[in-house]
């Protein structure tokens, strides 16, 4: 076996201090297989060594939380199913950033496959996929290729595996030129009595390998995902896995069929670090040991070594612990579905991870140092004040008054961050399964719980420009926006998952982003009674390939899930009928400071200045509860949250969705009134006869509430107190502006 040199250690991503810890843990020098195993298990991607200390501060409990962070996915109680069965929603979000930049189709496709496995490995049938995508400048020479490849990969995998892709978000910013973000989320539904966990127990119980054969694709994928990009990113192409959605579909059905029996003790998908991480996690969670015979691992390539088998990230594979005597029955199920099945080892009481190959022991590592005692760093971080001084975001200063509100609105509707995503979501099958009630284009996706009146509402959200200017407020806002979007369709927000995308944590300014964003997220979750049940951390998202070291904006993407008891009451954003009243729920005072970090400021004036809008969490919760009450009582006909672009954009989106215009009265200063991104606000419509009841409920709850105007005509007309309207924009013109970006970019 190869000699272990300083160069070998460095190539495996271990520091000198970490290698010294390896020597201490083993009491000897590792062989190459053992070094590779330590390398992946101690990578940032698998160990969270720079973030664990801060993740522990997040709120994870609530009466409806069945399983929080630590398992494959989070689990929450969603009440009774059609036959009285107690149901659970199981969900998680994960990143596949570096692979998607190197090989966008396969990177994105295998990101979808991996998150699906995290959910169905716990016994859930996946019912919805979502995604959160960040790309660089549209005029960057690689960006069109990256967008096309990522979208095709998400659609290609999700469509073939038969799980609807129902929602997500896509943003553009130069900070992602050299390091795009591809975050995938899956939501599934399970019987609460049939939830499966990963703890390997029962000394002597057989360990079985199922799914696809192991190949050489994806070796060192976890290590690659734990380092920033250099000029050699193309050379890392072999570390990207290759997916097969048709095999994944077979794997889902075979696993769920076996889960209907009593054969499974524990189950774990082979994700990052493949056979290594799955076996280590199972043994660690079960406080046991594990021995595997590498000669029995199904391989699709000749001459594979134990090192390659242990580190391969070939897709569509699972590891299980079965009850003794159940092997033949399980094998029959997997052979029926044309999948590999092999008994490759057993659970032991040694507390060690042991691997044999051709009659020799090629690995013998105590599990403690690999997992629970992996390196944990409290890295230096700037204070929030020092971070803001470093970030040097310019103060807002004097702002020009807009000379043409209508022209500003059209330009905003055409910009990449607000342009219609139809080109994207029409490549996704959103209707497979026949339970999708609301897909991309509204505030939240909604999927019916089959056979019931219930539905799950889901949203992914984050505003990275806010997080850069003030990571604490940005972290709060990301959580609050999912809460707002889920409330806007009429569902009660229950819990979140997250995908925490940041740059190099060894830089104190980046560590400040991580610490402060998590602090903001934690405060928001506590105030909104909205715990975190699963998640993923993706660090070192920066690239030297773009010259000078380019860090992404801090992007703590949040995936929220809520429950709707009666989906027939679901709200949508579309204006419904002429003559209906339009109301604003939320703060009705706006100073110019609320234009800080707004899209209007960036897109119209080319400035990314000022503090982001602050979230009052008490107001957020109160307004959300009020809007949900209005929807529940059938008092509103349309609901839309006010987000990017402010009130004018929200009105334009409602008009386009309903193909109806509106006349709205300006109440305060023109720019701030129409384009402020002040938080915790909703636009609602109601029939005139409901106005008295809505106003009475608002007064009772202490809600800020103002009548804006009415639905009428085929233009968005923005009036002032005196004089002619400041804008009169036909809905058709708004739609043309909104549809043009992707159409022209992709056809050009």
XYZ file of C-alpha atoms in Angstrom, residues 34-713:
680
model
C -7.737 4.796 6.717
C -6.327 8.160 5.689
C -8.998 8.488 3.008
C -11.707 7.649 5.544
C -10.458 10.252 8.036
C -10.202 12.740 5.164
C -13.868 12.493 4.186
C -15.292 12.095 7.690
C -13.362 15.122 8.935
C -14.138 17.208 5.866
C -16.240 20.310 6.407
C -18.966 18.707 4.309
C -19.363 15.715 6.648
C -18.208 16.934 10.080
C -19.437 20.572 10.151
C -16.281 21.275 12.132
C -16.530 25.057 11.707
C -20.272 25.334 12.319
C -21.320 22.628 14.824
C -20.615 24.854 17.804
C -23.051 27.452 16.471
C -25.668 25.060 15.072
C -26.220 23.732 18.601
C -27.690 27.132 19.575
C -30.615 26.844 17.151
C -34.132 25.982 18.424
C -35.149 22.496 17.316
C -38.057 21.498 19.564
C -41.826 21.903 19.476
C -44.736 19.633 20.449
C -45.180 18.691 16.774
C -41.496 17.844 16.175
C -40.987 14.073 16.076
C -37.312 14.114 15.041
C -35.005 17.105 14.810
C -31.466 17.478 13.437
C -29.151 14.464 13.553
C -31.013 12.021 11.361
C -31.305 11.906 7.575
C -34.179 14.420 7.594
C -36.495 16.228 10.002
C -39.884 14.788 10.974
C -43.021 16.644 12.106
C -46.524 15.529 13.119
C -49.209 16.491 10.581
C -52.131 14.689 12.225
C -54.517 12.051 10.949
C -54.484 10.501 7.507
C -57.474 9.249 5.498
C -57.850 6.041 7.528
C -57.022 7.483 10.939
C -53.316 6.715 10.552
C -51.074 9.292 12.209
C -49.026 10.981 9.488
C -45.677 12.745 9.487
C -44.024 15.132 7.050
C -40.329 14.353 6.516
C -38.136 16.945 4.790
C -34.660 18.334 4.279
C -32.661 20.688 2.070
C -29.085 20.055 0.894
C -26.476 21.637 -1.336
C -24.780 20.377 -4.482
C -22.907 23.565 -5.295
C -19.403 22.614 -6.381
C -20.464 19.605 -8.496
C -23.053 21.771 -10.281
C -20.478 24.381 -11.255
C -18.130 21.712 -12.624
C -20.764 19.584 -14.401
C -24.120 21.390 -14.161
C -26.441 18.665 -15.462
C -25.122 15.785 -13.352
C -24.324 18.032 -10.396
C -27.899 19.261 -10.156
C -29.433 15.888 -11.025
C -27.521 14.011 -8.329
C -28.348 16.784 -5.857
C -32.013 15.951 -6.426
C -31.322 12.213 -6.170
C -29.410 12.621 -2.916
C -32.077 14.657 -1.157
C -34.771 12.220 -2.298
C -32.832 9.385 -0.642
C -32.497 11.335 2.606
C -36.286 11.476 2.777
C -37.374 8.027 1.614
C -34.682 6.320 3.699
C -36.790 7.345 6.707
C -39.898 5.649 5.343
C -41.551 8.583 3.569
C -42.913 8.613 0.055
C -41.565 11.817 -1.532
C -44.408 14.115 -2.637
C -42.603 17.329 -3.601
C -39.254 18.718 -4.694
C -38.179 22.358 -4.458
C -34.919 24.152 -5.173
C -33.050 27.365 -4.415
C -30.652 28.451 -7.171
C -28.107 31.303 -7.295
C -26.275 32.231 -10.471
C -23.803 34.927 -11.479
C -24.172 37.696 -14.047
C -26.292 36.674 -17.030
C -23.637 38.169 -19.326
C -20.878 36.031 -17.780
C -19.573 33.721 -20.541
C -20.366 30.517 -18.602
C -23.666 31.498 -17.028
C -26.115 30.576 -19.774
C -24.531 27.117 -20.006
C -24.707 26.728 -16.204
C -28.360 27.797 -15.988
C -29.380 25.520 -18.860
C -27.484 22.555 -17.405
C -28.738 22.958 -13.839
C -32.383 23.400 -14.847
C -32.174 20.433 -17.241
C -30.556 18.306 -14.520
C -33.232 19.122 -11.929
C -36.001 18.470 -14.436
C -34.365 15.408 -15.937
C -33.991 13.656 -12.588
C -37.183 14.802 -10.853
C -39.412 14.192 -13.868
C -38.076 10.684 -14.440
C -38.256 9.611 -10.808
C -41.890 10.704 -10.631
C -41.795 13.342 -7.884
C -43.276 16.767 -8.754
C -41.019 19.827 -8.640
C -43.405 22.430 -7.286
C -41.458 25.487 -6.172
C -38.213 27.289 -5.566
C -36.333 30.517 -6.191
C -33.663 31.739 -8.598
C -31.450 34.813 -8.169
C -28.542 36.384 -10.029
C -25.588 38.349 -8.640
C -21.929 38.794 -9.694
C -20.836 37.240 -6.375
C -21.886 33.834 -7.775
C -19.912 34.156 -11.035
C -17.342 31.553 -9.981
C -19.407 29.497 -7.539
C -23.102 28.962 -8.241
C -25.427 27.523 -5.597
C -27.753 24.579 -6.208
C -29.811 23.725 -3.112
C -32.413 20.947 -3.378
C -35.286 20.201 -1.006
C -37.602 17.196 -0.770
C -40.763 16.757 1.293
C -42.290 13.328 1.935
C -45.195 11.849 3.879
C -44.957 8.808 6.154
C -46.934 6.765 8.653
C -45.704 7.828 12.103
C -45.520 4.148 13.087
C -43.284 3.359 10.104
C -40.449 5.873 10.485
C -36.973 4.407 10.086
C -33.777 5.613 11.717
C -30.095 5.027 11.103
C -28.840 3.521 14.378
C -27.213 0.107 13.766
C -28.100 -2.189 16.680
C -28.157 -5.901 17.437
C -24.771 -7.599 17.632
C -24.412 -10.006 14.718
C -27.222 -8.470 12.683
C -26.455 -8.593 8.962
C -25.495 -5.441 7.058
C -26.753 -5.370 3.489
C -25.911 -3.244 0.476
C -28.744 -2.485 -1.961
C -29.240 -0.422 -5.126
C -26.711 0.260 -7.851
C -23.220 -1.121 -8.167
C -20.232 0.911 -6.941
C -18.095 2.679 -9.531
C -15.269 5.177 -9.537
C -17.479 8.264 -9.933
C -17.603 10.790 -7.125
C -14.417 9.710 -5.335
C -13.353 12.582 -3.051
C -16.615 14.429 -3.705
C -17.006 15.377 -0.024
C -13.424 16.606 0.167
C -13.839 18.624 -3.027
C -17.004 20.193 -1.586
C -14.992 21.312 1.452
C -12.476 23.491 -0.407
C -12.735 26.607 -2.494
C -12.239 26.545 -6.259
C -8.896 27.240 -7.855
C -8.012 27.519 -11.509
C -8.218 23.716 -11.808
C -11.969 23.316 -11.303
C -12.329 21.496 -14.639
C -9.833 18.904 -13.444
C -12.245 18.033 -10.618
C -14.856 16.746 -13.047
C -14.199 13.073 -12.050
C -15.328 13.913 -8.492
C -18.861 14.599 -9.773
C -21.290 11.705 -9.441
C -23.458 10.366 -12.256
C -27.134 9.762 -11.528
C -29.777 7.401 -12.894
C -33.310 8.502 -11.939
C -34.887 5.301 -13.253
C -32.806 3.256 -10.821
C -33.735 5.705 -8.048
C -37.427 5.135 -8.775
C -36.896 1.378 -8.457
C -34.956 1.947 -5.236
C -37.781 4.033 -3.744
C -40.347 1.334 -4.490
C -38.150 -1.520 -3.267
C -37.285 0.271 -0.017
C -40.900 1.205 0.700
C -41.979 -2.382 -0.011
C -39.415 -3.753 2.428
C -40.348 -1.057 4.960
C -43.895 -2.426 4.997
C -42.442 -5.578 6.627
C -40.674 -5.872 9.981
C -37.269 -6.714 8.463
C -35.354 -3.426 8.835
C -33.430 -2.487 11.986
C -31.703 0.576 10.510
C -31.245 2.184 7.126
C -28.990 4.896 5.722
C -28.470 6.231 2.224
C -24.961 6.413 0.778
C -24.589 10.140 0.190
C -21.483 12.253 0.664
C -18.504 9.952 1.346
C -20.612 6.970 0.261
C -20.020 3.681 2.041
C -17.736 5.392 4.563
C -20.176 7.936 5.980
C -23.193 5.637 5.842
C -21.479 2.867 7.807
C -19.831 5.249 10.294
C -23.087 7.107 10.979
C -25.047 3.882 11.457
C -22.511 2.417 13.857
C -22.023 5.679 15.759
C -25.753 6.306 16.172
C -26.203 2.751 17.396
C -23.141 2.917 19.696
C -21.879 -0.279 18.095
C -19.107 -1.449 15.800
C -19.252 -2.565 12.204
C -17.245 -4.970 10.015
C -17.505 -5.064 6.236
C -16.045 -7.512 3.741
C -15.036 -5.391 0.766
C -14.852 -8.469 -1.486
C -18.671 -8.618 -1.309
C -19.362 -5.023 -2.389
C -21.069 -5.066 -5.818
C -18.743 -3.221 -8.208
C -19.345 -2.192 -11.802
C -15.665 -1.685 -12.667
C -12.808 -4.171 -12.656
C -10.041 -4.055 -10.085
C -11.587 -1.562 -7.677
C -9.541 -1.129 -4.508
C -10.926 -0.833 -0.951
C -9.900 2.847 -1.042
C -12.048 3.446 -4.128
C -14.960 1.428 -2.789
C -15.005 3.294 0.518
C -14.797 6.781 -1.007
C -16.920 6.334 -4.132
C -20.070 8.447 -4.217
C -21.832 6.386 -6.865
C -25.530 7.135 -6.699
C -28.694 5.185 -5.881
C -27.209 3.046 -3.091
C -28.398 2.262 0.447
C -27.012 0.453 3.484
C -29.309 -1.494 5.816
C -29.175 -3.502 9.004
C -31.671 -6.365 8.852
C -33.101 -8.682 11.456
C -31.432 -12.134 11.252
C -33.274 -14.497 8.955
C -34.839 -11.732 6.864
C -32.093 -11.687 4.244
C -33.794 -13.999 1.722
C -37.094 -12.128 1.841
C -35.319 -8.769 1.438
C -33.182 -10.056 -1.399
C -36.258 -11.320 -3.234
C -37.797 -7.836 -3.086
C -34.688 -6.103 -4.413
C -34.097 -8.690 -7.133
C -37.731 -8.242 -8.229
C -37.001 -4.533 -8.688
C -33.800 -5.446 -10.607
C -31.472 -3.997 -7.986
C -28.270 -5.316 -6.468
C -28.445 -6.931 -3.029
C -25.495 -8.230 -1.033
C -24.832 -9.097 2.605
C -21.485 -7.356 3.128
C -20.952 -7.392 6.893
C -22.427 -7.393 10.383
C -22.892 -5.269 13.487
C -20.236 -5.840 16.177
C -19.640 -4.729 19.757
C -16.084 -3.489 19.158
C -16.806 0.225 18.688
C -14.483 0.005 15.666
C -14.959 0.324 11.940
C -13.229 -2.708 10.395
C -12.801 -3.489 6.699
C -11.354 -6.670 5.210
C -10.277 -7.319 1.633
C -8.852 -10.506 0.151
C -8.366 -11.987 3.614
C -6.540 -8.976 5.094
C -7.697 -6.200 7.417
C -7.348 -2.979 5.418
C -8.991 -0.658 7.940
C -9.427 -0.709 11.724
C -10.476 2.652 13.174
C -12.167 3.473 16.499
C -15.496 5.156 15.698
C -15.288 7.877 18.350
C -12.552 9.936 16.671
C -14.225 9.534 13.270
C -17.576 10.974 14.268
C -18.415 12.282 17.739
C -14.837 13.390 18.462
C -14.151 14.850 15.022
C -12.398 18.244 15.038
C -14.546 21.114 16.310
C -13.372 24.671 15.734
C -14.552 27.890 17.352
C -13.090 29.989 14.590
C -12.379 33.698 15.125
C -15.237 35.941 13.992
C -15.556 39.693 13.731
C -18.185 41.377 15.876
C -21.247 42.581 13.977
C -20.001 46.168 14.215
C -16.527 45.231 12.969
C -18.069 43.135 10.209
C -20.133 46.069 8.990
C -17.003 48.223 8.980
C -15.268 45.539 6.888
C -18.233 45.142 4.501
C -18.189 48.926 3.988
C -21.749 49.107 2.659
C -22.327 52.748 1.832
C -24.948 54.619 3.864
C -28.149 55.310 1.991
C -27.653 59.073 1.737
C -29.866 61.267 -0.417
C -32.050 59.539 -2.954
C -33.380 61.034 -6.173
C -37.143 61.156 -6.503
C -38.276 58.949 -9.357
C -39.259 60.876 -12.470
C -41.310 58.009 -13.944
C -42.780 55.420 -11.563
C -44.278 53.421 -14.460
C -40.922 53.153 -16.250
C -39.263 52.096 -12.988
C -41.882 49.397 -12.491
C -41.444 48.041 -16.016
C -37.662 47.948 -15.602
C -38.004 46.101 -12.296
C -40.414 43.539 -13.741
C -37.883 42.853 -16.522
C -34.798 42.507 -14.304
C -33.285 39.002 -13.834
C -34.296 38.760 -10.162
C -37.987 39.495 -10.840
C -38.433 38.181 -14.388
C -40.902 35.344 -14.910
C -39.362 31.950 -14.139
C -41.734 30.234 -16.580
C -38.795 29.118 -18.766
C -37.458 27.296 -15.698
C -40.542 25.740 -14.149
C -42.091 24.608 -17.411
C -39.179 22.160 -17.670
C -40.288 20.555 -14.405
C -43.169 18.114 -14.100
C -45.186 19.759 -11.330
C -48.324 17.633 -11.685
C -47.106 14.032 -11.422
C -48.942 12.378 -8.537
C -52.022 14.556 -9.225
C -51.878 16.243 -5.803
C -50.236 19.581 -6.697
C -52.647 22.425 -5.908
C -50.278 25.368 -6.348
C -46.888 25.411 -8.046
C -44.183 27.941 -8.882
C -45.419 31.476 -9.464
C -47.330 32.025 -6.231
C -46.178 32.661 -2.680
C -45.848 28.995 -1.658
C -46.264 25.625 -3.315
C -49.193 23.554 -2.053
C -49.512 19.762 -2.304
C -52.581 17.860 -1.133
C -52.158 15.068 1.407
C -53.691 12.304 -0.652
C -57.157 11.208 0.383
C -57.673 14.096 2.820
C -58.717 17.757 2.858
C -55.280 18.631 4.227
C -52.351 20.010 2.271
C -48.717 20.900 2.860
C -47.465 24.368 1.907
C -43.754 24.828 1.138
C -41.464 27.725 0.327
C -37.724 28.346 -0.081
C -36.455 31.843 0.675
C -33.394 33.975 1.359
C -32.342 37.518 0.417
C -28.528 37.359 0.197
C -28.053 41.105 -0.371
C -29.703 41.707 3.021
C -27.452 39.059 4.597
C -24.317 40.730 3.254
C -25.282 44.187 4.539
C -26.394 42.847 7.956
C -26.151 39.063 8.430
C -28.182 39.146 11.658
C -31.134 40.931 10.050
C -30.705 38.854 6.892
C -30.902 35.616 8.880
C -34.079 36.811 10.594
C -35.607 37.889 7.303
C -34.925 34.588 5.515
C -36.894 32.690 8.175
C -39.634 35.342 8.319
C -40.147 35.313 4.559
C -40.900 31.587 4.484
C -43.302 32.152 7.389
C -44.970 34.949 5.391
C -45.203 32.979 2.140
C -46.716 29.940 3.854
C -49.181 32.129 5.768
C -50.154 33.856 2.500
C -51.686 30.657 1.099
C -53.507 29.913 4.357
C -51.250 27.297 5.969
C -49.837 27.346 9.489
C -46.010 27.383 9.337
C -44.672 24.444 11.384
C -40.926 23.980 10.873
C -37.969 24.729 8.654
C -34.977 23.076 7.085
C -32.007 25.079 5.865
C -29.016 25.073 3.577
C -26.331 27.395 4.960
C -24.123 28.538 2.078
C -21.074 30.623 3.010
C -17.504 31.203 1.868
C -14.240 30.371 3.698
C -14.856 30.096 7.477
C -11.161 30.624 8.183
C -11.699 34.297 7.320
C -13.051 36.150 10.414
C -15.367 38.294 8.291
C -16.965 35.169 6.760
C -17.231 33.550 10.183
C -19.041 36.688 11.334
C -21.584 36.147 8.556
C -22.139 32.577 9.763
C -22.412 33.445 13.462
C -24.709 36.432 12.968
C -26.958 34.806 10.355
C -27.488 31.816 12.655
C -28.198 34.160 15.564
C -30.833 35.935 13.473
C -32.327 32.639 12.309
C -32.513 31.375 15.887
C -34.230 34.518 17.155
C -36.770 34.367 14.321
C -37.534 30.683 14.885
C -38.086 31.233 18.604
C -40.323 34.275 18.103
C -42.406 32.585 15.393
C -42.577 29.175 17.136
C -41.058 27.739 13.983
C -38.240 25.274 14.838
C -35.389 23.986 12.676
C -35.613 20.215 12.192
C -32.932 19.495 9.577
C -30.351 21.173 7.419
C -27.020 21.273 5.666
C -23.928 23.472 5.782
C -21.957 24.284 2.636
C -18.765 26.282 3.190
C -15.785 27.357 1.052
C -18.119 28.695 -1.618
C -15.640 31.003 -3.276
C -13.492 30.852 -6.336
C -10.013 31.955 -7.234
C -10.840 31.186 -10.858
C -12.609 34.535 -11.254
C -9.483 36.388 -10.146
C -8.711 37.761 -6.700
C -10.765 35.309 -4.672
C -14.506 35.772 -5.105
C -16.721 34.894 -2.126
C -20.444 34.313 -2.564
C -22.902 36.495 -0.705
C -23.891 34.852 2.597
C -26.867 32.689 1.596
C -28.630 30.891 4.464
C -31.426 29.405 2.332
C -34.516 28.462 4.330
C -37.079 25.824 3.367
C -40.339 26.143 5.284
C -43.200 23.662 5.622
C -46.716 24.411 6.858
C -50.016 22.579 7.226
C -53.391 23.552 5.761
C -56.356 21.766 7.345
C -58.758 22.445 4.450
C -57.191 23.010 1.047
C -60.491 24.243 -0.411
C -59.798 27.510 1.439
C -56.335 27.971 -0.101
C -55.472 31.535 -1.174
C -53.660 32.539 -4.365
C -52.093 35.796 -5.531
C -54.316 36.482 -8.567
C -56.812 39.346 -8.617
C -60.208 37.628 -8.944
C -62.859 40.157 -9.958
C -63.322 43.807 -10.858
C -64.734 45.941 -8.080
C -62.996 44.154 -5.225
C -61.195 46.250 -2.621
C -57.410 46.128 -2.267
C -55.951 46.446 1.250
C -52.458 46.610 2.698
C -51.801 44.600 5.856
C -48.738 45.866 7.706
C -46.818 49.009 8.530
C -48.139 52.138 6.843
C -45.243 54.472 7.671
C -42.200 54.544 5.420
C -39.101 56.629 5.731
C -36.584 56.669 2.909
C -34.298 54.411 4.999
C -36.603 51.521 4.082
C -35.253 51.704 0.543
C -31.872 50.398 1.738
C -30.781 47.259 -0.167
C -33.982 47.406 -2.246
C -34.143 46.083 -5.778
C -35.389 49.523 -6.871
C -32.192 51.107 -5.587
C -30.018 48.473 -7.285
C -31.810 48.106 -10.602
C -32.857 51.735 -11.174
C -29.904 53.566 -9.619
C -27.118 50.960 -9.659
C -26.538 51.196 -5.911
C -26.351 48.468 -3.251
C -26.423 50.899 -0.340
C -27.952 51.209 3.101
C -29.153 48.927 5.860
C -31.610 46.181 4.912
C -35.192 46.485 6.170
C -35.549 45.206 9.711
C -37.979 42.500 10.737
C -40.109 43.121 13.825
C -40.767 39.513 14.781
C -43.780 40.293 16.964
C -45.364 42.161 14.047
C -44.442 39.311 11.696
C -46.225 36.749 13.813
C -49.244 38.946 14.487
C -49.733 39.842 10.812
C -49.290 36.247 9.700
C -51.867 34.981 12.191
C -54.284 37.709 11.067
C -53.930 36.849 7.379
C -54.418 33.140 8.102
C -57.597 33.998 10.026
C -58.937 36.029 7.094
C -58.265 33.108 4.725
C -59.787 30.564 7.109
C -62.974 32.641 7.417
C -63.238 33.164 3.660
C -63.007 36.949 3.941
C -60.328 37.488 1.285
C -60.190 36.612 -2.391
C -56.423 37.034 -3.022
C -53.320 37.351 -0.859
C -49.720 38.205 -1.765
C -46.782 39.079 0.454
C -44.821 42.258 -0.266
C -41.214 41.289 -0.956
C -38.564 42.110 -3.582
C -39.457 45.316 -5.422
C -41.999 46.457 -2.849
C -45.673 47.293 -3.129
C -45.695 48.237 -6.827
C -44.186 44.878 -7.805
C -46.634 42.959 -5.577
C -49.561 44.712 -7.256
C -48.129 44.041 -10.721
C -47.695 40.334 -9.942
C -51.280 40.062 -8.687
C -52.525 41.863 -11.798
C -50.580 39.605 -14.169
C -51.733 36.459 -12.340
C -55.391 37.504 -12.621
C -55.147 39.372 -15.927
C -56.923 42.282 -14.255
C -55.801 45.808 -13.536
C -56.143 48.019 -10.475
C -56.295 51.621 -9.352
C -54.272 52.365 -6.222
C -53.935 55.574 -4.233
C -50.501 56.782 -3.142
C -50.535 57.608 0.565
C -46.957 58.570 1.411
C -43.669 59.624 -0.232
C -43.590 58.276 -3.771
C -40.396 56.179 -3.869
C -40.759 54.713 -0.389
C -44.463 54.028 -0.859
C -44.128 52.035 -4.050
C -40.668 50.436 -3.812
C -39.786 50.050 -0.122
C -39.234 46.426 0.922
C -40.548 47.027 4.447
C -41.182 43.620 5.996
C -44.208 41.766 7.415
C -46.657 43.113 4.819
C -49.362 41.543 2.666
C -51.640 42.856 -0.069
C -55.131 41.346 0.140
C -58.305 41.728 -1.875
C -61.826 41.384 -0.522
C -65.348 41.903 -1.710
C -66.674 45.342 -0.627
C -69.280 43.753 1.637
C -66.498 42.060 3.664
C -64.656 45.323 4.381
C -66.380 46.025 7.697
C -65.667 42.579 9.112
C -62.022 42.637 7.952
C -61.458 46.095 9.459
C -63.067 45.040 12.744
C -60.779 41.994 13.011
C -57.732 44.148 12.209
C -58.653 46.646 14.924
C -59.228 43.855 17.436
C -55.787 42.384 16.732
C -54.014 45.737 16.579
C -53.053 45.276 12.935
C -51.924 48.176 10.755
C -54.405 48.153 7.902
C -55.085 50.554 5.005
C -57.317 50.539 1.937
C -55.243 51.000 -1.217
C -57.815 50.994 -4.011
C -59.739 48.507 -6.100
C -59.408 45.913 -8.836
C -60.538 47.398 -12.142
C -59.622 47.627 -15.817
